[in-house]
PDB file of C-alpha atoms in Angstrom:
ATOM      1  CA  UNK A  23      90.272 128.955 197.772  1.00  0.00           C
ATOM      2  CA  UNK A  24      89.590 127.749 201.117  1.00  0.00           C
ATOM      3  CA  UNK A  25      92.312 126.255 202.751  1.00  0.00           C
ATOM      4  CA  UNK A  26      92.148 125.004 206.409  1.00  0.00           C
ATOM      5  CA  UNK A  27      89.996 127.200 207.908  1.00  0.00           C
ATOM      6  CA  UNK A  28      86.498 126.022 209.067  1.00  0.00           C
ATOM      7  CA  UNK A  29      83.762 128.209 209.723  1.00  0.00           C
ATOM      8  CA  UNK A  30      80.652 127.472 211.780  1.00  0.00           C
ATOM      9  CA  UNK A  31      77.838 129.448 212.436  1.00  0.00           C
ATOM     10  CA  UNK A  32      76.755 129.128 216.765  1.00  0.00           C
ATOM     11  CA  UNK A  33      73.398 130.463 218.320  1.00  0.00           C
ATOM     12  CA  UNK A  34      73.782 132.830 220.823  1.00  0.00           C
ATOM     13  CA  UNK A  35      72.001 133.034 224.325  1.00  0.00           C
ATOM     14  CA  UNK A  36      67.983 134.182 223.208  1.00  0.00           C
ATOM     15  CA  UNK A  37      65.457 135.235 226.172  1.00  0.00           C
ATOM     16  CA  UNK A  38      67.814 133.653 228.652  1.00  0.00           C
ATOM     17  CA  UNK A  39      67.921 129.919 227.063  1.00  0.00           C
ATOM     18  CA  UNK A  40      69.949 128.744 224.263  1.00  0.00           C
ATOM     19  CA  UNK A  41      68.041 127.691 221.454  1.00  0.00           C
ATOM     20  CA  UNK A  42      70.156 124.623 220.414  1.00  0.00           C
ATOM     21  CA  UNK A  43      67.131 122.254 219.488  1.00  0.00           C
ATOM     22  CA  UNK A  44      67.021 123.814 215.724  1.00  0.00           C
ATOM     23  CA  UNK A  45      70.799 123.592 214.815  1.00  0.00           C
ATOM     24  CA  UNK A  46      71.448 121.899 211.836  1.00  0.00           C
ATOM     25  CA  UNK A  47      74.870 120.791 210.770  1.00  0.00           C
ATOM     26  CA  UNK A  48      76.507 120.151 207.286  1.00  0.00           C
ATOM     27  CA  UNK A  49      79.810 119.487 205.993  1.00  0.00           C
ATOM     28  CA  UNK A  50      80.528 119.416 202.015  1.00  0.00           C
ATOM     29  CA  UNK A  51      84.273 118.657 200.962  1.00  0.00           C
ATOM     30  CA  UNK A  52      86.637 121.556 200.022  1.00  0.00           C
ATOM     31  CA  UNK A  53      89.452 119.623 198.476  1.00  0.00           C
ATOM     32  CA  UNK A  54      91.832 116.670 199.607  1.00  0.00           C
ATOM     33  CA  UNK A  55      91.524 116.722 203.401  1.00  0.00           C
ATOM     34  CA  UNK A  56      89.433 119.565 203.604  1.00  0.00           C
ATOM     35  CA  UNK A  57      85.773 119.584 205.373  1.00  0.00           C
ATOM     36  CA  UNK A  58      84.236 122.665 205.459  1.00  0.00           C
ATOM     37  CA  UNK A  59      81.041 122.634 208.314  1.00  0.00           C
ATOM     38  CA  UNK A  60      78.561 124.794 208.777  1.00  0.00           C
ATOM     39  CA  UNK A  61      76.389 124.638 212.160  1.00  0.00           C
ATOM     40  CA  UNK A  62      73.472 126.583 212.204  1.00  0.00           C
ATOM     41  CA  UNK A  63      70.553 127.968 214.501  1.00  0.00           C
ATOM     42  CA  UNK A  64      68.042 130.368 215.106  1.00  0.00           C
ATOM     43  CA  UNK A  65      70.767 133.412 216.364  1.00  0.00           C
ATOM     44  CA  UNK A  66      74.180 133.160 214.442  1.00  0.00           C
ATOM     45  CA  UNK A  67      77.647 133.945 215.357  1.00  0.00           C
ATOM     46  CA  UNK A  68      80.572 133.665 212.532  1.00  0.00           C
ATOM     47  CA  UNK A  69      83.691 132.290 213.558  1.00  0.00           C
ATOM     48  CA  UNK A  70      86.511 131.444 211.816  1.00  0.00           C
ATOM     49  CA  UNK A  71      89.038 128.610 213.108  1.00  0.00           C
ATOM     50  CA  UNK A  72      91.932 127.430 211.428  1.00  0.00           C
ATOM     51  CA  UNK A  73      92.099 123.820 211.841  1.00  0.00           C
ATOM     52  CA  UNK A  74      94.850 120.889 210.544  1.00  0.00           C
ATOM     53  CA  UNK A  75      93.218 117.661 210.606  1.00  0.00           C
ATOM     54  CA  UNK A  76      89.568 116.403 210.251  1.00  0.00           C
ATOM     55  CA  UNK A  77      89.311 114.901 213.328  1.00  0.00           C
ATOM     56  CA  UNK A  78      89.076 118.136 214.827  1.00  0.00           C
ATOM     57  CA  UNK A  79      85.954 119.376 212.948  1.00  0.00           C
ATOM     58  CA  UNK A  80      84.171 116.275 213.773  1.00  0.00           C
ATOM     59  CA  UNK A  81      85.250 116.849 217.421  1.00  0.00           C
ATOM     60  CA  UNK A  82      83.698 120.306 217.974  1.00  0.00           C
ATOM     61  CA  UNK A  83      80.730 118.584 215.690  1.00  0.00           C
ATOM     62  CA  UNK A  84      80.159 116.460 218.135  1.00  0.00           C
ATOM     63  CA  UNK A  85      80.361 119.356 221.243  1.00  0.00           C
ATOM     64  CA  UNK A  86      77.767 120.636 220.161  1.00  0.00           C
ATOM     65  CA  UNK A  87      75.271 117.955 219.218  1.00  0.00           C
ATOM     66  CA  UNK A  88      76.111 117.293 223.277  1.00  0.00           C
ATOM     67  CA  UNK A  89      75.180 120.161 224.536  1.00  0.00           C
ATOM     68  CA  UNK A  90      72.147 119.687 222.615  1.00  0.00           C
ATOM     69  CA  UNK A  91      71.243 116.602 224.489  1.00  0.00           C
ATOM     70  CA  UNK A  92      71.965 118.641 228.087  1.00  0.00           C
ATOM     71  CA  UNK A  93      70.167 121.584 227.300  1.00  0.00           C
ATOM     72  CA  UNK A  94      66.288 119.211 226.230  1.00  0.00           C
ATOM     73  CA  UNK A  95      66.835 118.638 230.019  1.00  0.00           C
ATOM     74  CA  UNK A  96      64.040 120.724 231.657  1.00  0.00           C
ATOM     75  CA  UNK A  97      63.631 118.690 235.299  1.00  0.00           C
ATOM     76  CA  UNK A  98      66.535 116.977 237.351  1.00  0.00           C
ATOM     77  CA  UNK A  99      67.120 113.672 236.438  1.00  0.00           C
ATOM     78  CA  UNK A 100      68.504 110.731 238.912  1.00  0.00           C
ATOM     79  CA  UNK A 101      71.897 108.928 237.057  1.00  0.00           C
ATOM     80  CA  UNK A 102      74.155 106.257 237.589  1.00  0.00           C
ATOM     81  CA  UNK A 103      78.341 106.074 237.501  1.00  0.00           C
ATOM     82  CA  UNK A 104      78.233 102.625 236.791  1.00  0.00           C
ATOM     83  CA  UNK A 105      82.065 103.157 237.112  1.00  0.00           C
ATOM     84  CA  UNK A 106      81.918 104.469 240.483  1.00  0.00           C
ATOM     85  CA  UNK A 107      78.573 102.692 241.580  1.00  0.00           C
ATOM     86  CA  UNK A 108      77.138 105.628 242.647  1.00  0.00           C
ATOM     87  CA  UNK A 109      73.942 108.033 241.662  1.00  0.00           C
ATOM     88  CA  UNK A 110      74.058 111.379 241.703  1.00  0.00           C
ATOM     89  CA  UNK A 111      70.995 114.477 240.706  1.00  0.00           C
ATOM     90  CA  UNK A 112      71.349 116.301 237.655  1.00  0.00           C
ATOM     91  CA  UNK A 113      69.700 119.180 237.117  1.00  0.00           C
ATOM     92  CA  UNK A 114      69.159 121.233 234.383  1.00  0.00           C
ATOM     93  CA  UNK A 115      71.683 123.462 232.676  1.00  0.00           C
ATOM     94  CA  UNK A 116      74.337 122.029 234.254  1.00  0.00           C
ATOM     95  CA  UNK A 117      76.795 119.633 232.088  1.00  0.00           C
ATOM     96  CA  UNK A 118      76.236 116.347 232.491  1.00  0.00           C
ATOM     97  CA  UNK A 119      78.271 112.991 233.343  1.00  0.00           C
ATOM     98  CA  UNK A 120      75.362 111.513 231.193  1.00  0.00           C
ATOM     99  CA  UNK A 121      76.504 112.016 228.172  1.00  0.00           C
ATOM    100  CA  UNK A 122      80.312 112.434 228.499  1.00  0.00           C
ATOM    101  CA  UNK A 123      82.931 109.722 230.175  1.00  0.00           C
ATOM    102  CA  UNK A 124      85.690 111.730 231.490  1.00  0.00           C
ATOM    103  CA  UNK A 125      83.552 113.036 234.553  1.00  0.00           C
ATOM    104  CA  UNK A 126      83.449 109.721 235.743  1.00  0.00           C
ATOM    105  CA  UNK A 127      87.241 109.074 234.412  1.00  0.00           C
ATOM    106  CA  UNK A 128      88.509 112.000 236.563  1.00  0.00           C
ATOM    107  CA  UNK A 129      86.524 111.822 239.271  1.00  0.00           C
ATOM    108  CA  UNK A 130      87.671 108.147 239.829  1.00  0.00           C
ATOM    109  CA  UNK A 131      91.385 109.188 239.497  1.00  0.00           C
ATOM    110  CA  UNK A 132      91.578 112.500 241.827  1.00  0.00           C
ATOM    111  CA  UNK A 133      88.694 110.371 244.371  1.00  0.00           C
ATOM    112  CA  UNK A 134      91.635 107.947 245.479  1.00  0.00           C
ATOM    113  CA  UNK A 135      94.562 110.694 245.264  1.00  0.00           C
ATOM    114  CA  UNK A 136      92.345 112.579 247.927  1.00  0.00           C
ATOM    115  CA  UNK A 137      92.263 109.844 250.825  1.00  0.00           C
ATOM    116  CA  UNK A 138      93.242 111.810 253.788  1.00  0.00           C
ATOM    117  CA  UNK A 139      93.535 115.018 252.206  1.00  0.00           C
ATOM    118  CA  UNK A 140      91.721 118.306 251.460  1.00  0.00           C
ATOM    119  CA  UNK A 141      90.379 118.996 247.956  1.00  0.00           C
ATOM    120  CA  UNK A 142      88.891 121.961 246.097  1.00  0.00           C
ATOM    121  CA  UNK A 143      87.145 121.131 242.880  1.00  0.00           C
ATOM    122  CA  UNK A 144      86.751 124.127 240.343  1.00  0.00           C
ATOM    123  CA  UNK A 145      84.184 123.760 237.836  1.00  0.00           C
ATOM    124  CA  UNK A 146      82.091 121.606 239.931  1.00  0.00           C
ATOM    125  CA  UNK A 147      79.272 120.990 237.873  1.00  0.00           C
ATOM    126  CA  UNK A 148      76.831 118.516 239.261  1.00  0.00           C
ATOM    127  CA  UNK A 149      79.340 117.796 242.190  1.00  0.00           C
ATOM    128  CA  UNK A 150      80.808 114.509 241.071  1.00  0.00           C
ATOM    129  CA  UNK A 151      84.844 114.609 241.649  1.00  0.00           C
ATOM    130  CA  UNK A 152      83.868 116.413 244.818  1.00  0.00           C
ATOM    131  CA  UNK A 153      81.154 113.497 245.737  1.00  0.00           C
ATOM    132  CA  UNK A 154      83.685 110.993 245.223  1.00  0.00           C
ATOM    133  CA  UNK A 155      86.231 112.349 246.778  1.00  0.00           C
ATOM    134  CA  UNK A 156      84.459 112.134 249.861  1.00  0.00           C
ATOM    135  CA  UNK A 157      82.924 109.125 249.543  1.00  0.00           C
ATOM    136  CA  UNK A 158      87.049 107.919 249.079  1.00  0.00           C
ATOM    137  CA  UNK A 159      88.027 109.457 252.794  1.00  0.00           C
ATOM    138  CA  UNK A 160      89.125 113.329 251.792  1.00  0.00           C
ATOM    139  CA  UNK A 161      89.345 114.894 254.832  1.00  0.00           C
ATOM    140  CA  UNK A 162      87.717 118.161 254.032  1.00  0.00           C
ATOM    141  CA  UNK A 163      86.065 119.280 250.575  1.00  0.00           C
ATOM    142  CA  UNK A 164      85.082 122.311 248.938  1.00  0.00           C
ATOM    143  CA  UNK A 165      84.064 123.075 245.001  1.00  0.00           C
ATOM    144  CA  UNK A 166      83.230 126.252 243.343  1.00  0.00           C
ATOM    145  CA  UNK A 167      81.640 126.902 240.031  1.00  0.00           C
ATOM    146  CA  UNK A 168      80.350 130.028 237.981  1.00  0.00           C
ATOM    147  CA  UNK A 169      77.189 128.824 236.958  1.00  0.00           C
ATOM    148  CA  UNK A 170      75.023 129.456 239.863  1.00  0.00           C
ATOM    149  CA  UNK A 171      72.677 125.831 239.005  1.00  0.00           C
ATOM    150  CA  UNK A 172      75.866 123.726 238.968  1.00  0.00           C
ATOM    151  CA  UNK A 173      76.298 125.268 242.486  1.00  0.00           C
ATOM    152  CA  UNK A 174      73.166 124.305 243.803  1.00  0.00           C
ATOM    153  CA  UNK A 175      73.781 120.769 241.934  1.00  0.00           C
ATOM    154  CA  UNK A 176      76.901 120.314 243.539  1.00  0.00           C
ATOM    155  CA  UNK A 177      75.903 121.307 246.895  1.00  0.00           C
ATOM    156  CA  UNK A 178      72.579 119.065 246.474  1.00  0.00           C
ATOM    157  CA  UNK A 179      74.882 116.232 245.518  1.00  0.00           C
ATOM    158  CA  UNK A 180      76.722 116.085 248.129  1.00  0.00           C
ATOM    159  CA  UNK A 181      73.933 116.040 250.880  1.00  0.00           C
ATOM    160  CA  UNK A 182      72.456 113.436 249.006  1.00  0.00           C
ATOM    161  CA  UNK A 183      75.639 111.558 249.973  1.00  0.00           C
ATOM    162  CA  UNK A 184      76.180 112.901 253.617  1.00  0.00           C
ATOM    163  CA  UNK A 185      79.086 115.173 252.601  1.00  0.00           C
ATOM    164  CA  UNK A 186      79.828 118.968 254.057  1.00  0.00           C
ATOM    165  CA  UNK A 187      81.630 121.204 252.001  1.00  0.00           C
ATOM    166  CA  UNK A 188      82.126 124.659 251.357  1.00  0.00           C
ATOM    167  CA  UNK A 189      80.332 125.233 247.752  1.00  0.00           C
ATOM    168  CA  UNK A 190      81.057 128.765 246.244  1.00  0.00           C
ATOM    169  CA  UNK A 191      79.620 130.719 243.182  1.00  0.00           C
ATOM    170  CA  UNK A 192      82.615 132.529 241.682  1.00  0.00           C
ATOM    171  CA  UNK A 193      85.065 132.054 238.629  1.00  0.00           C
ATOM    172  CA  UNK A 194      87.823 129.993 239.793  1.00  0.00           C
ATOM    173  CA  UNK A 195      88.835 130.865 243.516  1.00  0.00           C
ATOM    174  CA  UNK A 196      86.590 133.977 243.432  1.00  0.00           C
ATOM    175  CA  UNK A 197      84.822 133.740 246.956  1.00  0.00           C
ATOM    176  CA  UNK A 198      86.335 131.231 248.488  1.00  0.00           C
ATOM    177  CA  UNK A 199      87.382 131.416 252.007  1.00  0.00           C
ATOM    178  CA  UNK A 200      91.446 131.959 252.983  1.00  0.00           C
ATOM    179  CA  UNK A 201      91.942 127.818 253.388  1.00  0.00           C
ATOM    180  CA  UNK A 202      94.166 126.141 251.269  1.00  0.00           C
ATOM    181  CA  UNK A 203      94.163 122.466 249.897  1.00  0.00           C
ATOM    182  CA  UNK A 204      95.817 119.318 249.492  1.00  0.00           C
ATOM    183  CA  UNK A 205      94.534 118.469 245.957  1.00  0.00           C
ATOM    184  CA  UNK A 206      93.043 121.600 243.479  1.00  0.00           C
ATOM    185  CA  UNK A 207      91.216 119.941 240.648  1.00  0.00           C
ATOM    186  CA  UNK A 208      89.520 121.232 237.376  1.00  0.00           C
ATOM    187  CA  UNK A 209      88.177 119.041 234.820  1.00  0.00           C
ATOM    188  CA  UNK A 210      89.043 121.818 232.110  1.00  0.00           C
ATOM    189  CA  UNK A 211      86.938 122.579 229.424  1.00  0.00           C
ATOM    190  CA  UNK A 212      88.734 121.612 226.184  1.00  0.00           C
ATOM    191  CA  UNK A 213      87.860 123.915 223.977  1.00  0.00           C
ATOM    192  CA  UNK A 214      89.646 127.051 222.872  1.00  0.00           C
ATOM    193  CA  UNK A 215      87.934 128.393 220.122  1.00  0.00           C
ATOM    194  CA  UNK A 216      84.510 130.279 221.437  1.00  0.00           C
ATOM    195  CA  UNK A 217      83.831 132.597 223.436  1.00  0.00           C
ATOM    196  CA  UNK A 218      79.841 131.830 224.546  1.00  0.00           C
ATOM    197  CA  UNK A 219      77.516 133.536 225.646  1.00  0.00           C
ATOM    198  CA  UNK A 220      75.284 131.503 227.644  1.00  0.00           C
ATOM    199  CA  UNK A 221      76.743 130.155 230.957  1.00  0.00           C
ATOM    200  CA  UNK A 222      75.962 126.080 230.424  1.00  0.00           C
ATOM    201  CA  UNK A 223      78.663 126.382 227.313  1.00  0.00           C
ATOM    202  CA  UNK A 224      81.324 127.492 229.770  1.00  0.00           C
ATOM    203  CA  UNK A 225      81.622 123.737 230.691  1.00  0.00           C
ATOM    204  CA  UNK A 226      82.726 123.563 226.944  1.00  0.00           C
ATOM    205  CA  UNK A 227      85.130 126.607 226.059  1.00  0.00           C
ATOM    206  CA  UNK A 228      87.496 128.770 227.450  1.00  0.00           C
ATOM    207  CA  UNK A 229      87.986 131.432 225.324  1.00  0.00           C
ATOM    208  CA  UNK A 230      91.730 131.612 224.479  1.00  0.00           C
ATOM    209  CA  UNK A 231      92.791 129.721 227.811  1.00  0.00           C
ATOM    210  CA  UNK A 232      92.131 132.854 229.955  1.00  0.00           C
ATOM    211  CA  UNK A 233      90.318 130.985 232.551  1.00  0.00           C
ATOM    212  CA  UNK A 234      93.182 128.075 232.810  1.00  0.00           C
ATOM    213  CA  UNK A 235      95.969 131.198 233.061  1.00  0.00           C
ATOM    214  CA  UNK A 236      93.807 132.491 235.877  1.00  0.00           C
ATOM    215  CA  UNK A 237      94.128 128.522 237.723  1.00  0.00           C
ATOM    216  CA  UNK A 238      97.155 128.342 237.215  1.00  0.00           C
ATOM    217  CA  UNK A 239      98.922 131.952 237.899  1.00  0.00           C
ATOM    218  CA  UNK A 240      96.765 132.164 241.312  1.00  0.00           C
ATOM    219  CA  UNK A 241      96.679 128.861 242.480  1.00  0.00           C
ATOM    220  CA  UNK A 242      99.983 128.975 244.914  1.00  0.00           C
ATOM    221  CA  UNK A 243      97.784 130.833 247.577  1.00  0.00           C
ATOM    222  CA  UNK A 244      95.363 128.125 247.643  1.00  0.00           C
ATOM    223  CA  UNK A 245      97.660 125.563 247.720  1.00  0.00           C
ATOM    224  CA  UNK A 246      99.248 123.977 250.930  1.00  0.00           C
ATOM    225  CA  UNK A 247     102.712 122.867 250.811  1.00  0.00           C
ATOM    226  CA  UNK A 248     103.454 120.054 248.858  1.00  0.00           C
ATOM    227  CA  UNK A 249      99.956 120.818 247.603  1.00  0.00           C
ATOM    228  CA  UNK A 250      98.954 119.555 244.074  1.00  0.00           C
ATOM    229  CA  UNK A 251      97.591 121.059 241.165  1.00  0.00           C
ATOM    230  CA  UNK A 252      95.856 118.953 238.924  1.00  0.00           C
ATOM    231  CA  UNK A 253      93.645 119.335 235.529  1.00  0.00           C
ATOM    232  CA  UNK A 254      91.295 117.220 233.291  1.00  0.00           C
ATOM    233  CA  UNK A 255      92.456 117.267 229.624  1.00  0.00           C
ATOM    234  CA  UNK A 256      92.784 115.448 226.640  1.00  0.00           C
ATOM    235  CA  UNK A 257      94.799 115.499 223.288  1.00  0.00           C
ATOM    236  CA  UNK A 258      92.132 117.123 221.368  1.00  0.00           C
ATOM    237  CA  UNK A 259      92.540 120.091 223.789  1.00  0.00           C
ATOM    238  CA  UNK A 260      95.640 122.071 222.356  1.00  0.00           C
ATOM    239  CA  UNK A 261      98.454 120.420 225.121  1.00  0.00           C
ATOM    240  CA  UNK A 262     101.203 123.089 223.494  1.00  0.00           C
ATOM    241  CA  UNK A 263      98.910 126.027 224.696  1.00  0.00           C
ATOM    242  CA  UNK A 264      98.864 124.168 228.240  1.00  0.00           C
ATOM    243  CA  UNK A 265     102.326 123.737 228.510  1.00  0.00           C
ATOM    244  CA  UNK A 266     103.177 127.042 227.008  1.00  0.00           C
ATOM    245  CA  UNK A 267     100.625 128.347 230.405  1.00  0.00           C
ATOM    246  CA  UNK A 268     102.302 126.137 232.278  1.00  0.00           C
ATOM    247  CA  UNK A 269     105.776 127.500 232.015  1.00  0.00           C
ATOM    248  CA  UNK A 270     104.508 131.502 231.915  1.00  0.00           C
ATOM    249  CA  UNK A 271     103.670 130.576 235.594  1.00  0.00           C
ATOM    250  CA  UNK A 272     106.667 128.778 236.178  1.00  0.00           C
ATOM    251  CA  UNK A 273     105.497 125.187 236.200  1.00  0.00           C
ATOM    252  CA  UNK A 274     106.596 122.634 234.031  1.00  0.00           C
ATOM    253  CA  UNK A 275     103.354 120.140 233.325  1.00  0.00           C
ATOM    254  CA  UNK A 276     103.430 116.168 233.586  1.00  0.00           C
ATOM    255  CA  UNK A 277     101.074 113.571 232.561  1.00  0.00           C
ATOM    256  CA  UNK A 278     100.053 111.687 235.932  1.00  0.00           C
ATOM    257  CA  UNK A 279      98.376 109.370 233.984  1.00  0.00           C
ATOM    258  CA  UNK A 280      96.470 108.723 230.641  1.00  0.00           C
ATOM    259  CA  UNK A 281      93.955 106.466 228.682  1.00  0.00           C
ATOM    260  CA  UNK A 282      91.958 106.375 225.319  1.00  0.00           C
ATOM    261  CA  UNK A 283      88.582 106.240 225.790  1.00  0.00           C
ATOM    262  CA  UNK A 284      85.402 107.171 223.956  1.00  0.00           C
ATOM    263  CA  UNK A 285      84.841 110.165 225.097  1.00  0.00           C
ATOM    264  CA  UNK A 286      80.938 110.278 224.091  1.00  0.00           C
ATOM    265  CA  UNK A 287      78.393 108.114 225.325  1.00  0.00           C
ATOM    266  CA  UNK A 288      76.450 107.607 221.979  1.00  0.00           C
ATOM    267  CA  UNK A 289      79.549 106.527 219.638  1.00  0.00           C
ATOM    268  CA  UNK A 290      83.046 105.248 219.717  1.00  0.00           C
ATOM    269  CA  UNK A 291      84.709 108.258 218.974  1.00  0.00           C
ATOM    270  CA  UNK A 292      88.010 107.845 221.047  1.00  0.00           C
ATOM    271  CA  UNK A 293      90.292 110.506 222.859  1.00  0.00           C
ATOM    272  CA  UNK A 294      93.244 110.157 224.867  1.00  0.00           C
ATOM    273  CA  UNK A 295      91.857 111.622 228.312  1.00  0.00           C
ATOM    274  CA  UNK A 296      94.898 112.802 230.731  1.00  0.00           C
ATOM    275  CA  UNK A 297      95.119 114.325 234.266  1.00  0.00           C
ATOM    276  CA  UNK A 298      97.990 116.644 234.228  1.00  0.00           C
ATOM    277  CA  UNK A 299      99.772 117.603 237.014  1.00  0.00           C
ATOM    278  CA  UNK A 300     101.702 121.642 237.570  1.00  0.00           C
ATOM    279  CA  UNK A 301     104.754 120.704 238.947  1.00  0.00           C
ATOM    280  CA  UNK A 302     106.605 123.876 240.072  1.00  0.00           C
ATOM    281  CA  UNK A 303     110.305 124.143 238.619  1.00  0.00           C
TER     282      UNK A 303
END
């Protein structure tokens, strides 16, 4: 009898695009408080994930149907923050304020934190903490990213705006030059459960934490004194593993600051969005 566990079925990267636009989704009940769901496509991977609550499974439901939307993208598209009045490119395979809010939540927080100060965003994306921050008085800026579109995103993004910055492909601080920073941001992808195969999805999971342990263990080199280390999270993305990563590296973590919001643009599905701080013991 099933108990718990949820298993979905995931397309894997096919003739270097994913093939999202055929997924189908069910879910059938298993029992009192049990949802069983089944996502399929035209290349399957089985995964099993043991899972407490409901609200979970619709969560990673909705992931998905997301990334959906971000991959039918095939030209750059112009978009609005309407919270931070500004518009920014996006282009193609690169994930996408659009259709998620806590871009635009983070951004706005870190943006004013980095007045005066130096800031490296990891996992730039299309550029938009980085943008802001600039556009708020940071005194110098540089981002780095692994997917090598989201670099050329970021770094368009920030011309479009008047910005310099040092933009780097690499995983982490891979590449980057020997400065350190004021402010090291990541707005952390939430998801621990998959480990994809097609770069765009990296925006979505890292597989068992190991990127976050790598942000965490080596950021002390590319931090100035006094420097912070922040990271974009949520309660839907397993806090106990964060702390527990926290502490390995001798940090303990605290909540700067928090707020529920729905977290995708098409419904009101609400999650309480925080940016963490590592505060060394």
């Amino acid at each position: 009898m099933w108990k718990k566990t949820l298993c979905l079925q995931i397309p894997k990267k096919s003739d270097g695009a994913l093939r999202m636009e055929n997924w189908s989704v069910q879910a059938m009940s298993y029992g009192t408080g049990f949802l069983f769901l089944k996502i399929t496509g035209q290349q399957r991977k089985y995964w099993v994930i043991e899972m407490n609550d409901i609200n979970r499974i619709r969560w990673l439901k909705e992931v998905f149907e997301i990334f959906d939307h971000i991959a039918s993208h095939n030209e750059p598209y112009r978009w609005k923050s309407e919270k931070l009045d500004i518009e920014i490119d996006i282009f193609p395979r690169v994930f996408s304020p659009k259709y998620l809010s806590d871009s635009e939540w983070y951004a706005d927080k870190v943006g004013f934190m980095a007045e005066g100060k130096s800031l490296l965003e990891v996992g730039s994306g299309t550029g938009l903490a980085a943008v802001w921050a600039g556009i708020c008085g940071a005194s110098r800026l540089a981002a780095t990213d692994i997917n090598p579109m989201a670099v050329k995103n970021t770094e368009h993004n920030l011309a479009l705006h008047g910005l310099e910055a040092e933009v780097v492909n690499g995983d982490i601080y891979d590449g980057l030059s020997e400065k350190s920073y004021d402010i090291i941001f990541w707005n952390h992808p939430f998801n621990i459960e998959y480990e994809p195969g097609d770069i765009i999805l990296r925006a979505a999971f890292d597989h068992d934490f190991n990127g976050l342990r790598k942000y965490v263990s080596e950021a002390e080199s590319h931090l100035n004194e006094n420097g912070r280390l922040l990271l974009g999270s949520a309660n839907y993305a397993h806090p106990e593993k964060i702390g527990k990563i926290a502490d390995e590296s001798g940090y303990r973590l605290e909540i700067v600051c928090a707020e529920n919001l729905p977290l995708f643009s098409h419904d009101s599905f609400k999650a309480e969005l925080r940016l963490y701080e590592f505060v060394k013991k």
